[in-house]
XYZ file of C-alpha atoms in Angstrom:
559
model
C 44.577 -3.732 -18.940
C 45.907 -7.238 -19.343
C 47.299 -7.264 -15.653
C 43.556 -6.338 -14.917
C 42.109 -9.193 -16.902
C 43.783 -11.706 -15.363
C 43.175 -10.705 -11.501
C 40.821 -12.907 -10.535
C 40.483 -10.402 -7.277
C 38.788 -7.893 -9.789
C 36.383 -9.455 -11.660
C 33.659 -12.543 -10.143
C 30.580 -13.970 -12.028
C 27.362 -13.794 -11.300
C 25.639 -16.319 -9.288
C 22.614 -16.679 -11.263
C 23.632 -15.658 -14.842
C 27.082 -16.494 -15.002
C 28.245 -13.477 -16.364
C 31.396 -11.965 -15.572
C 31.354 -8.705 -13.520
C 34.105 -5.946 -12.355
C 34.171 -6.331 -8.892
C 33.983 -2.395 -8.861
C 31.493 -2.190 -10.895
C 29.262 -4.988 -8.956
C 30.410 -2.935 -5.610
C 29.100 0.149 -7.189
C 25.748 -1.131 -8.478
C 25.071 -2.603 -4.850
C 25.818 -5.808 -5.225
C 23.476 -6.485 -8.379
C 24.035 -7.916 -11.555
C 24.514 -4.976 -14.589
C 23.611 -8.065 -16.469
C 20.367 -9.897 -15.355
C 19.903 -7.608 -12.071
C 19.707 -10.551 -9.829
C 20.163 -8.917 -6.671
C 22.760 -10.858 -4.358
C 22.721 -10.959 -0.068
C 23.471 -8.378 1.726
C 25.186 -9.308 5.119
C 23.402 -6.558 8.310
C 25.876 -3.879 8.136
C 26.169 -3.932 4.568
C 22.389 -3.887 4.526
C 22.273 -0.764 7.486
C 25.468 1.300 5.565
C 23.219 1.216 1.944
C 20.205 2.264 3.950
C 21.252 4.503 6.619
C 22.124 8.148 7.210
C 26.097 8.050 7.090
C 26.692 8.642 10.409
C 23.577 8.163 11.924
C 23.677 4.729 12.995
C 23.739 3.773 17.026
C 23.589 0.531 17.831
C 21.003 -0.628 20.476
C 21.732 -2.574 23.856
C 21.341 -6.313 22.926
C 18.415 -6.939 25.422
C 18.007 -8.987 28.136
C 17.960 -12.567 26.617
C 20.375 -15.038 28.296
C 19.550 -18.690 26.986
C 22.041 -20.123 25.160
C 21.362 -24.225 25.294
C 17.959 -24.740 26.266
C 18.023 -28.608 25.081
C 21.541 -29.258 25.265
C 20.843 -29.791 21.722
C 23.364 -31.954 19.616
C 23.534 -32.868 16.365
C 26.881 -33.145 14.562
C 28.236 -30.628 16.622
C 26.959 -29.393 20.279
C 24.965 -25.738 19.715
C 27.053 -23.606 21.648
C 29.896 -24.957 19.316
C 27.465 -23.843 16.119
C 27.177 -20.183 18.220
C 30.358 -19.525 18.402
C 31.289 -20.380 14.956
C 29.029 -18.263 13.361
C 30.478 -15.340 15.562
C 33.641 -16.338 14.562
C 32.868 -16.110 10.765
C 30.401 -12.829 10.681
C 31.432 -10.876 13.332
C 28.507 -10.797 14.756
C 27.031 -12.437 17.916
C 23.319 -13.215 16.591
C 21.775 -13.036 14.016
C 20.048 -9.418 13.918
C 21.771 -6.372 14.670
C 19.060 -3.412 15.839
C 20.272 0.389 15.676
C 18.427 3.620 15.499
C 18.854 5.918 12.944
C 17.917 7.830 10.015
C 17.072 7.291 6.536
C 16.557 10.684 4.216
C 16.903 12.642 7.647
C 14.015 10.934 9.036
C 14.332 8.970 12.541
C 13.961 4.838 12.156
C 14.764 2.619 14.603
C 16.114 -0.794 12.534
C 16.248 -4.352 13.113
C 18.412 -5.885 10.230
C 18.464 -9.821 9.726
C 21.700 -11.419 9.026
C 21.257 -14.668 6.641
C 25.222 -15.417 7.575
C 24.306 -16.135 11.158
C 22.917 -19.908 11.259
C 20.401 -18.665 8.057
C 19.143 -15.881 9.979
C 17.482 -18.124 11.974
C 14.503 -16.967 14.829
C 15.815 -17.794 18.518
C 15.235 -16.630 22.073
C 18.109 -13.900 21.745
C 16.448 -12.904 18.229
C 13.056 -12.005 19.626
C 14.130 -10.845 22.412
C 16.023 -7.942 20.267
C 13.776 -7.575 17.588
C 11.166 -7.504 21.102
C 13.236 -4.441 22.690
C 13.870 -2.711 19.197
C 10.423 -2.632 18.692
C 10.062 -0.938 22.071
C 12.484 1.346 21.637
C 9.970 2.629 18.532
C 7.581 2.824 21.006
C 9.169 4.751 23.600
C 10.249 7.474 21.004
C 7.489 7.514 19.093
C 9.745 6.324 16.271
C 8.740 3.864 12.901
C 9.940 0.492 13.008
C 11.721 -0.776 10.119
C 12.425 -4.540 9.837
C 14.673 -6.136 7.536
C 13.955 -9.817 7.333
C 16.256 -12.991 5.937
C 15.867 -15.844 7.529
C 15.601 -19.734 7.042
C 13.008 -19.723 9.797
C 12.700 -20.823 13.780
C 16.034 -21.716 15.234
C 15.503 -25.680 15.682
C 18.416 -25.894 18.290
C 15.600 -23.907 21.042
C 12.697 -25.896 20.359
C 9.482 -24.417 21.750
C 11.173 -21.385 22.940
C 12.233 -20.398 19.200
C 8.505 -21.081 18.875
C 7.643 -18.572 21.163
C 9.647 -15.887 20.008
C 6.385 -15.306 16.796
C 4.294 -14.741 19.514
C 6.299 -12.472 21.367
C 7.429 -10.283 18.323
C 3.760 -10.290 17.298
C 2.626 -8.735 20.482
C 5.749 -6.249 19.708
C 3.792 -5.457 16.475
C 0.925 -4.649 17.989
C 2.043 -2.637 20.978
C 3.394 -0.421 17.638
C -0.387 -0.454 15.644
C -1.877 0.462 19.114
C 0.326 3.335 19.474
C -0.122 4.600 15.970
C 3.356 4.268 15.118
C 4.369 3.309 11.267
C 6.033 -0.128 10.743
C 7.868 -1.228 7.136
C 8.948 -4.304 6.750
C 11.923 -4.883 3.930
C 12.053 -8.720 2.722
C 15.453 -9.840 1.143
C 15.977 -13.430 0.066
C 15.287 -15.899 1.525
C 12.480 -15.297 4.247
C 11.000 -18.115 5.722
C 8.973 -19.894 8.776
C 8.835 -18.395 11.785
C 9.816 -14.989 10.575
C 7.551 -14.635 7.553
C 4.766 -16.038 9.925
C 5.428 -13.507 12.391
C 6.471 -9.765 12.149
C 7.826 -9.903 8.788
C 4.035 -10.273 7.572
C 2.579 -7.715 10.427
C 4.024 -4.542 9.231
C 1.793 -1.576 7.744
C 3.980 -2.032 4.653
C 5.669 -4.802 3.366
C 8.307 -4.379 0.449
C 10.874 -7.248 -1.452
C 13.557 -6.890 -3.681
C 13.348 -8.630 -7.059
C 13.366 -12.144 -6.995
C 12.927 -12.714 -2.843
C 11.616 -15.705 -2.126
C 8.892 -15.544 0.813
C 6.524 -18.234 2.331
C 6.073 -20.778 5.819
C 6.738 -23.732 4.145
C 9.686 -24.200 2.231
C 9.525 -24.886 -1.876
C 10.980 -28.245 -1.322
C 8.905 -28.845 1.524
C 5.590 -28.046 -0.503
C 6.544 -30.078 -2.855
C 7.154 -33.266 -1.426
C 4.310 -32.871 0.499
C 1.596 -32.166 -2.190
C 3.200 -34.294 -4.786
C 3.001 -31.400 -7.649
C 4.735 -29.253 -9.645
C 5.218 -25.496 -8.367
C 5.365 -22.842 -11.055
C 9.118 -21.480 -11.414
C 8.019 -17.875 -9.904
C 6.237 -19.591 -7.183
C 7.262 -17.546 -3.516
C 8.956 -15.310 -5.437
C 8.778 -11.371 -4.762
C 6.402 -10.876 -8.311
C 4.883 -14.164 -7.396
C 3.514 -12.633 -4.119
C 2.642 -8.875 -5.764
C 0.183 -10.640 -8.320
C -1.715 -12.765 -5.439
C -1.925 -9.197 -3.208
C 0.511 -10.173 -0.272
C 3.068 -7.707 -0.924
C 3.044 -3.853 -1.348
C 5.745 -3.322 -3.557
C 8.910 -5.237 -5.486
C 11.623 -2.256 -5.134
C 15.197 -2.895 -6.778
C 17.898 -2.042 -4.288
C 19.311 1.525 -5.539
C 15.686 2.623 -5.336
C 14.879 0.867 -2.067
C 16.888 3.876 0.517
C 14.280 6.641 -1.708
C 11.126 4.602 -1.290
C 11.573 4.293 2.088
C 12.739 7.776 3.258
C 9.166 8.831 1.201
C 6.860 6.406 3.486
C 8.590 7.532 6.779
C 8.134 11.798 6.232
C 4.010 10.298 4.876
C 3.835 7.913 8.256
C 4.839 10.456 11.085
C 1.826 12.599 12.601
C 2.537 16.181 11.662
C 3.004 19.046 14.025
C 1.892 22.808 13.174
C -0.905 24.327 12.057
C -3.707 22.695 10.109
C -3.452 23.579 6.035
C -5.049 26.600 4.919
C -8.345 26.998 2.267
C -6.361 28.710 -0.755
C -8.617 32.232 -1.066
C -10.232 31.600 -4.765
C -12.769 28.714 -3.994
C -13.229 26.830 -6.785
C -16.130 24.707 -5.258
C -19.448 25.236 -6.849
C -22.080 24.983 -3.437
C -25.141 26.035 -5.081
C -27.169 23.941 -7.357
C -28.618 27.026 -9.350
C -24.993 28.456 -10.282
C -24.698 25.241 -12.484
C -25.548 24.895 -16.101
C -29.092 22.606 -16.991
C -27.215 19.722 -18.890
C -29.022 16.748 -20.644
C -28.537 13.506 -18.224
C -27.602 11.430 -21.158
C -24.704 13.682 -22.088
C -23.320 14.175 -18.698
C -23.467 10.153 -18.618
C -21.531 9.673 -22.132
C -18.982 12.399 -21.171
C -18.953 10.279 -17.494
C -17.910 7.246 -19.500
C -15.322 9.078 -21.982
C -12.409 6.910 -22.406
C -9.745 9.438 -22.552
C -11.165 11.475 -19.105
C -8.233 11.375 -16.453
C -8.204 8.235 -13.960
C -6.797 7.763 -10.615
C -3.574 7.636 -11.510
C -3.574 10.492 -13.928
C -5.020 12.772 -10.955
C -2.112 11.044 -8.817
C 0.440 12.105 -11.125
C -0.817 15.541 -11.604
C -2.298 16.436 -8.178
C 0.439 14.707 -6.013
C 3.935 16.013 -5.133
C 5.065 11.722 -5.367
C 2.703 8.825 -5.095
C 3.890 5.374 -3.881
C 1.194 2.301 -4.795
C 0.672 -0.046 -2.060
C -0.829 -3.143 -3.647
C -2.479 -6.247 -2.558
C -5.271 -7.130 0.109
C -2.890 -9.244 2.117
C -5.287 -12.687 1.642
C -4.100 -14.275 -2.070
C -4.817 -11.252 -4.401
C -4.302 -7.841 -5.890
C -7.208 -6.300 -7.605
C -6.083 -3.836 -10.050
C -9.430 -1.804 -10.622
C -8.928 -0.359 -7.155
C -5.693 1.254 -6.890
C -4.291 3.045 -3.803
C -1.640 4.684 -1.674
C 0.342 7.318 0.046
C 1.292 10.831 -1.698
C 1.944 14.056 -0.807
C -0.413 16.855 -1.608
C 0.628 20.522 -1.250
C 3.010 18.890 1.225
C 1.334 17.210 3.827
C 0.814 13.237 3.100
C -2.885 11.515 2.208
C -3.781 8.332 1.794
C -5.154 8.000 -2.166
C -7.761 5.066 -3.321
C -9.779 4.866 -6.269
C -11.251 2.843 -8.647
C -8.677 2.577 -11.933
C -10.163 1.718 -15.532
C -7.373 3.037 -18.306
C -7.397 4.632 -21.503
C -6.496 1.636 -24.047
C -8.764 -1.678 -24.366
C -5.392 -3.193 -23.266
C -5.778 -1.354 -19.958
C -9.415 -1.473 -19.779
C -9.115 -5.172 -19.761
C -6.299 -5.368 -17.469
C -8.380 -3.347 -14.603
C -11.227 -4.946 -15.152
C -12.531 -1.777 -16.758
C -12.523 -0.073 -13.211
C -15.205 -3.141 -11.973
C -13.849 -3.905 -8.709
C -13.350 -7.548 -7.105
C -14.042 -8.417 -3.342
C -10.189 -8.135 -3.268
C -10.140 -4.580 -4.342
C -12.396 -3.545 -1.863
C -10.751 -5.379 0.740
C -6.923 -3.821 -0.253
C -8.975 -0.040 -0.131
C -10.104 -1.369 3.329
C -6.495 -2.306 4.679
C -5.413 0.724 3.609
C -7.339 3.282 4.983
C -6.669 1.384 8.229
C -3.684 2.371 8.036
C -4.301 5.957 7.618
C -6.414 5.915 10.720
C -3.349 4.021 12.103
C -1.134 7.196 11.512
C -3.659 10.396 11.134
C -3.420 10.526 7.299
C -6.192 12.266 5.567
C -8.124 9.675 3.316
C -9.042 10.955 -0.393
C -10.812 8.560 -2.343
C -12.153 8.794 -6.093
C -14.887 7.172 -7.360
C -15.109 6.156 -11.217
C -16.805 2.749 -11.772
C -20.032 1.045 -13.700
C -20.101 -0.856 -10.527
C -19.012 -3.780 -8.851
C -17.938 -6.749 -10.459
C -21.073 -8.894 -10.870
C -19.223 -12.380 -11.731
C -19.374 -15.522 -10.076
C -15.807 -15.575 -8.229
C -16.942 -11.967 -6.861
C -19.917 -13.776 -5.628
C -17.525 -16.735 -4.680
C -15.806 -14.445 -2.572
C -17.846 -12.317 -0.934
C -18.463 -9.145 -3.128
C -21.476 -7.830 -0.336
C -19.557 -8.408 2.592
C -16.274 -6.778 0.955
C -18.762 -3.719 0.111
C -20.888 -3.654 3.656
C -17.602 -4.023 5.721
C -15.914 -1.150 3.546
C -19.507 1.018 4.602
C -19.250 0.417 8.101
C -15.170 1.247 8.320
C -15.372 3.965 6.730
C -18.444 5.736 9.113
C -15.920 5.097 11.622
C -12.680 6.196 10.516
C -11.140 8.658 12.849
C -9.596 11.090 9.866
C -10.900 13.516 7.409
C -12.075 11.302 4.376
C -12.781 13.201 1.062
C -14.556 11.192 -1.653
C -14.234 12.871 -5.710
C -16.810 11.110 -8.080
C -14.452 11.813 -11.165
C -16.591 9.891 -13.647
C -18.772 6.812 -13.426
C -20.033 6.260 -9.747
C -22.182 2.809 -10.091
C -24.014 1.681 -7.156
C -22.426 0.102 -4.002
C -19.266 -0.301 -5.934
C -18.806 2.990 -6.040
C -20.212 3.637 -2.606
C -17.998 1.161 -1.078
C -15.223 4.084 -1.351
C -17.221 6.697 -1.016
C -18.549 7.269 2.337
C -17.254 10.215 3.897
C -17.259 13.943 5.608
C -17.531 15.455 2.137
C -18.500 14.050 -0.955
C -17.871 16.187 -4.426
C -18.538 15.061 -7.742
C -16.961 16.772 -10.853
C -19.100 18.881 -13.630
C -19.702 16.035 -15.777
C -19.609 12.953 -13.518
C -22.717 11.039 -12.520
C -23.721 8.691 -9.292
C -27.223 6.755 -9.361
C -28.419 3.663 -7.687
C -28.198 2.118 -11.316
C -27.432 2.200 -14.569
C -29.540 4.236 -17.152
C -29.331 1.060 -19.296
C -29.827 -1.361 -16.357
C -33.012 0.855 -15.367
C -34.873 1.205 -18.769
C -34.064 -2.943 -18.753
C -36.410 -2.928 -15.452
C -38.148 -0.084 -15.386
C -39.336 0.098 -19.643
C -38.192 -3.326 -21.006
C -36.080 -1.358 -23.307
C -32.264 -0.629 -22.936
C -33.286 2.158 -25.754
C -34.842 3.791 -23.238
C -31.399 4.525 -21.416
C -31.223 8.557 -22.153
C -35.213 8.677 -20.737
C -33.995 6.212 -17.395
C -30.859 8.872 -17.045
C -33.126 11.753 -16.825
C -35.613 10.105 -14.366
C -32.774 8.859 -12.263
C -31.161 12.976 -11.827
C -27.999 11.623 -11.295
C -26.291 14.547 -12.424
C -23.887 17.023 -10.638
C -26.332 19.396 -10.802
C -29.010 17.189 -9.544
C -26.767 15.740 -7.294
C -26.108 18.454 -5.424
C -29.244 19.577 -5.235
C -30.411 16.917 -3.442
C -27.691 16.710 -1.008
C -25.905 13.873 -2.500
C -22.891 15.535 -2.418
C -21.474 18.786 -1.103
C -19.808 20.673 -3.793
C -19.020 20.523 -7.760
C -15.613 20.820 -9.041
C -15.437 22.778 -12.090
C -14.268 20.788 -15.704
C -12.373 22.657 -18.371
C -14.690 23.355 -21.564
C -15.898 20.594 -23.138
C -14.401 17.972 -20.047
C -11.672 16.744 -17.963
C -10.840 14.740 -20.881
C -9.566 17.626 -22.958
C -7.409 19.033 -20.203
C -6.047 16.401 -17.942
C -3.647 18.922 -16.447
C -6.720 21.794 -15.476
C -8.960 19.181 -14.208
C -6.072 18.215 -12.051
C -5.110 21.368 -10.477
C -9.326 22.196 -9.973
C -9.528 18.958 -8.167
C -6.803 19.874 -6.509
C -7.847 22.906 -5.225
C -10.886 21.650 -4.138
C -9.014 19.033 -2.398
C -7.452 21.730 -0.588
C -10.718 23.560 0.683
C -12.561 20.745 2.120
C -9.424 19.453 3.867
C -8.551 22.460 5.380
C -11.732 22.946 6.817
C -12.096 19.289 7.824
C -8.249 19.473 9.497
C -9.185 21.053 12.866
C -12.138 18.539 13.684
C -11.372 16.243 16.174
C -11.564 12.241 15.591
C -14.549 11.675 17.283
C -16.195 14.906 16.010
C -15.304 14.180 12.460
C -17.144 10.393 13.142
C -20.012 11.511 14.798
C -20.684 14.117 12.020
C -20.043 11.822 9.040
C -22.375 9.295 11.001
C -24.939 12.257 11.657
C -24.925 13.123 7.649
C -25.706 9.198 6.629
C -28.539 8.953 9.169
C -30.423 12.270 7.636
C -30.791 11.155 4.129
C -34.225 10.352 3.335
C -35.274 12.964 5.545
C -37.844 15.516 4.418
C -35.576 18.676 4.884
C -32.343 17.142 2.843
C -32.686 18.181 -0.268
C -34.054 21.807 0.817
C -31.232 22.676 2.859
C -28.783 21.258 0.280
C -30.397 23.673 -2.009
């Protein structure tokens, strides 16, 4: 032990705690810290032997780039000199290496930055890789995974380097045309040119802890605006809370996140999903119990009845959160993301209140912002991107009425969200679970089939709100409730929705785990009839059943 203590070989300290680590140990944990889990760089085919398949890796042909000196650029030291002695230290001979492979047994093609290589920097021979790896995903039909650290454009190239955003960006979109899934992983530092360009373009977009992302460098900022940045500023959890991240995944969890998102993002062959043989689905109005409105509202509102995520945890083989609306925030009353359910992948969003007034608060009590609406709109885009069912559940008192909603558009986040999703080419199931308030809650909730569980309630108001108007007396609320019929029964009697889903006695608050498994099921009718409808047959129906309301004949053939 003492000949171990004092080899230096064995043992190094941390870069950003100081701490001492075994080198074994630090090896073993992937190179993070056991002590403060600062996460430290990854070199490419470190980065591609942690990720990969062992075994699975095959690199691709370097592409047809053959610039080397544009400028005949020289400062200290001529650029072809700079070239070669970044070869000469990595190994490499640029500064991405591009491979196709497989992570968790599914196929990945892989471009992997390499900060070592002149800081990862973005030059002709860059693009033009990243350009043809990107390709490559196209030709096979393959996602696209991008692993990005990088100072920025490579100065020595000048406009060329510029170029290469353009020309990557194009590469990204050749992918979303095609349908085919792109992730991008961010590892510290990525800057300029790269986080302007297909770093920022992917469907997904996940950091490790403590990345630092932006254009413009901190220093940069700072000198520029003359203030002082907060310490987390560009940092991975920096850019989660203002929505322009998906997720902040620590390293030994980063190979399982990803291997989940690539078996959800590929189009899946065989046979559409079967309707399970009980039907749980109540169709006709009549079968249902005669319930006071007022009760069916209070039970609505109950604070322990299961949320999104409780219906995610119970009703979902794994669920992964994407987060953020990709423009400066994340609204938490609107959560969202890919799952499995009974084994085929969907593409989850509802509104989110919580169970505690700590919760409550921090979602807003399920009122969604502009933001919210706009992350649910990003991502059913991408489930139209891929062919991913879209399930939706509604449980919300409404919008958020305040004056940064306003601020920021709250009608056009809600009218945008109503036209996308009339023209969204997969099956889209909306649940009312609880509460479903006005355009907020309509603003998820347009789709092929819309069912609303035993004790929720949707209306065009609040009871409260309408005996405000209506009798000048928020008393008035369980007389406004009736008047408005906005309960299941009522509901479906008029056409509103399409089926009931049963509630355990008393409510889905009682039972979290039977309300879970009859939504479920449910789930599973309606999607197994909706699975062998076409794109355009599925839009032109959904279109067909939004154009009839108000109709005479609705409600009676509902009935």
């Amino acid at each position: 032990m003492t000949a171990l203590l004092t080899d230096a070989a064995s043992w190094r300290r941390c870069g950003s705690c100081a701490e001492l680590i075994y080198q074994r140990r630090f090896l073993r944990n992937l190179r993070v810290c056991p002590h403060c889990a600062h996460h430290e760089r990854l070199d490419a085919p470190a980065r591609l032997a942690q990720l990969l398949d062992p075994g699975s890796a095959e690199p691709l042909p370097a592409g047809a780039a053959t610039v080397v000196d544009p400028l005949d650029f020289v400062d200290d030291q001529p650029y072809p000199h700079r070239l070669k002695a970044s070869a000469d230290r990595t190994g490499l001979d640029e500064a991405v290496v591009c491979v196709r492979g497989r992570i968790e047994d599914q196929p990945v093609v892989v471009a992997a930055m390499d900060f070592r290589f002149m800081g990862g920097s973005l030059g002709v021979a860059v693009g033009e890789r990243i350009t043809a790896a990107a390709g490559v995903a196209l030709r096979e039909r393959v996602p696209l995974l991008v692993v990005t650290a990088s100072g920025g454009a490579r100065m020595q190239e000048g406009a060329l380097s510029l170029m290469q955003m353009a020309k990557t960006s194009q590469a990204m979109a050749a992918l979303d045309e095609a349908g085919i899934l792109t992730l991008s992983v961010a590892t510290d530092p990525t800057y300029g040119g790269v986080a302007a360009s297909f770093a920022s373009l992917a469907d997904v977009i996940i950091a490790e802890p403590g990345v630092r992302m932006g254009f413009a460098g901190r220093r940069v900022i700072a000198q520029t605006i003359r203030q002082e940045l907060p310490a987390d500023f560009q940092s991975a959890e920096f850019l989660l809370e203002h929505g322009l991240i998906d997720l902040v995944t620590p390293r030994a969890a980063l190979r399982g996140v990803l291997g989940q998102l690539l078996r959800a993002g590929r189009r899946w062959p065989g046979p559409p999903p079967v309707a399970p043989a009980d039907r749980v689905l109540v169709t006709d109005a009549a079968a249902l119990p005669e319930r006071r409105a007022w009760d069916s509202v209070q039970l609505a509102r109950h604070v322990d009845r299961p949320t999104t995520l409780d219906y995610a945890a119970h009703l979902l083989d794994w669920f992964v959160e994407l987060r953020g609306d990709r423009m400066g925030r994340d609204c938490r009353a609107i959560v969202g993301g890919i799952g499995l359910l009974d084994g085929r992948p969907v593409l989850l969003i509802g509104q989110q209140k919580g169970h505690t007034t700590r919760e409550l608060v921090d979602r807003n009590f399920g009122m969604p912002s502009p933001e919210g609406y706009r992350k649910a709109a990003r991502l059913m885009r991408l489930a139209a991107k891929v062919g991913m069912p879209v399930v939706t559940f509604v449980d919300t008192p409404g919008a958020y009425p305040g004056m940064a909603a306003e601020q920021h558009g709250q009608a056009a986040a809600i009218a945008e969200n109503l036209r996308l999703m009339s023209g969204l080419p997969v099956p889209v199931v909306s649940v009312v679970t609880g509460e479903g308030g006005s355009g907020g809650a309509l603003a998820i909730g347009v789709a092929d089939r819309v069912l609303a569980c035993e004790n929720a309630v949707y209306s065009v108001i609040s009871p409260e709100g309408c005996a405000a108007i209506l009798w000048r007396d928020p008393a008035a609320a369980p007389t406004a409730a009736e008047a408005l019929r906005l309960t299941a029964r009522e509901l479906l009697r008029l056409g509103i929705v399409d089926g009931v889903v049963p509630e355990p006695a008393g409510g889905s608050q009682r039972d979290h785990v039977a309300a879970g498994e009859s939504v479920r099921a449910a789930l599973a009718e309606v999607l197994a009839d909706l699975a062998p409808l076409a794109g355009q047959e599925l839009i032109r129906s959904r279109r067909q059943r939004y154009l009839a309301f108000g109709r005479e004949d609705v409600g009676d053939s509902a009935a």
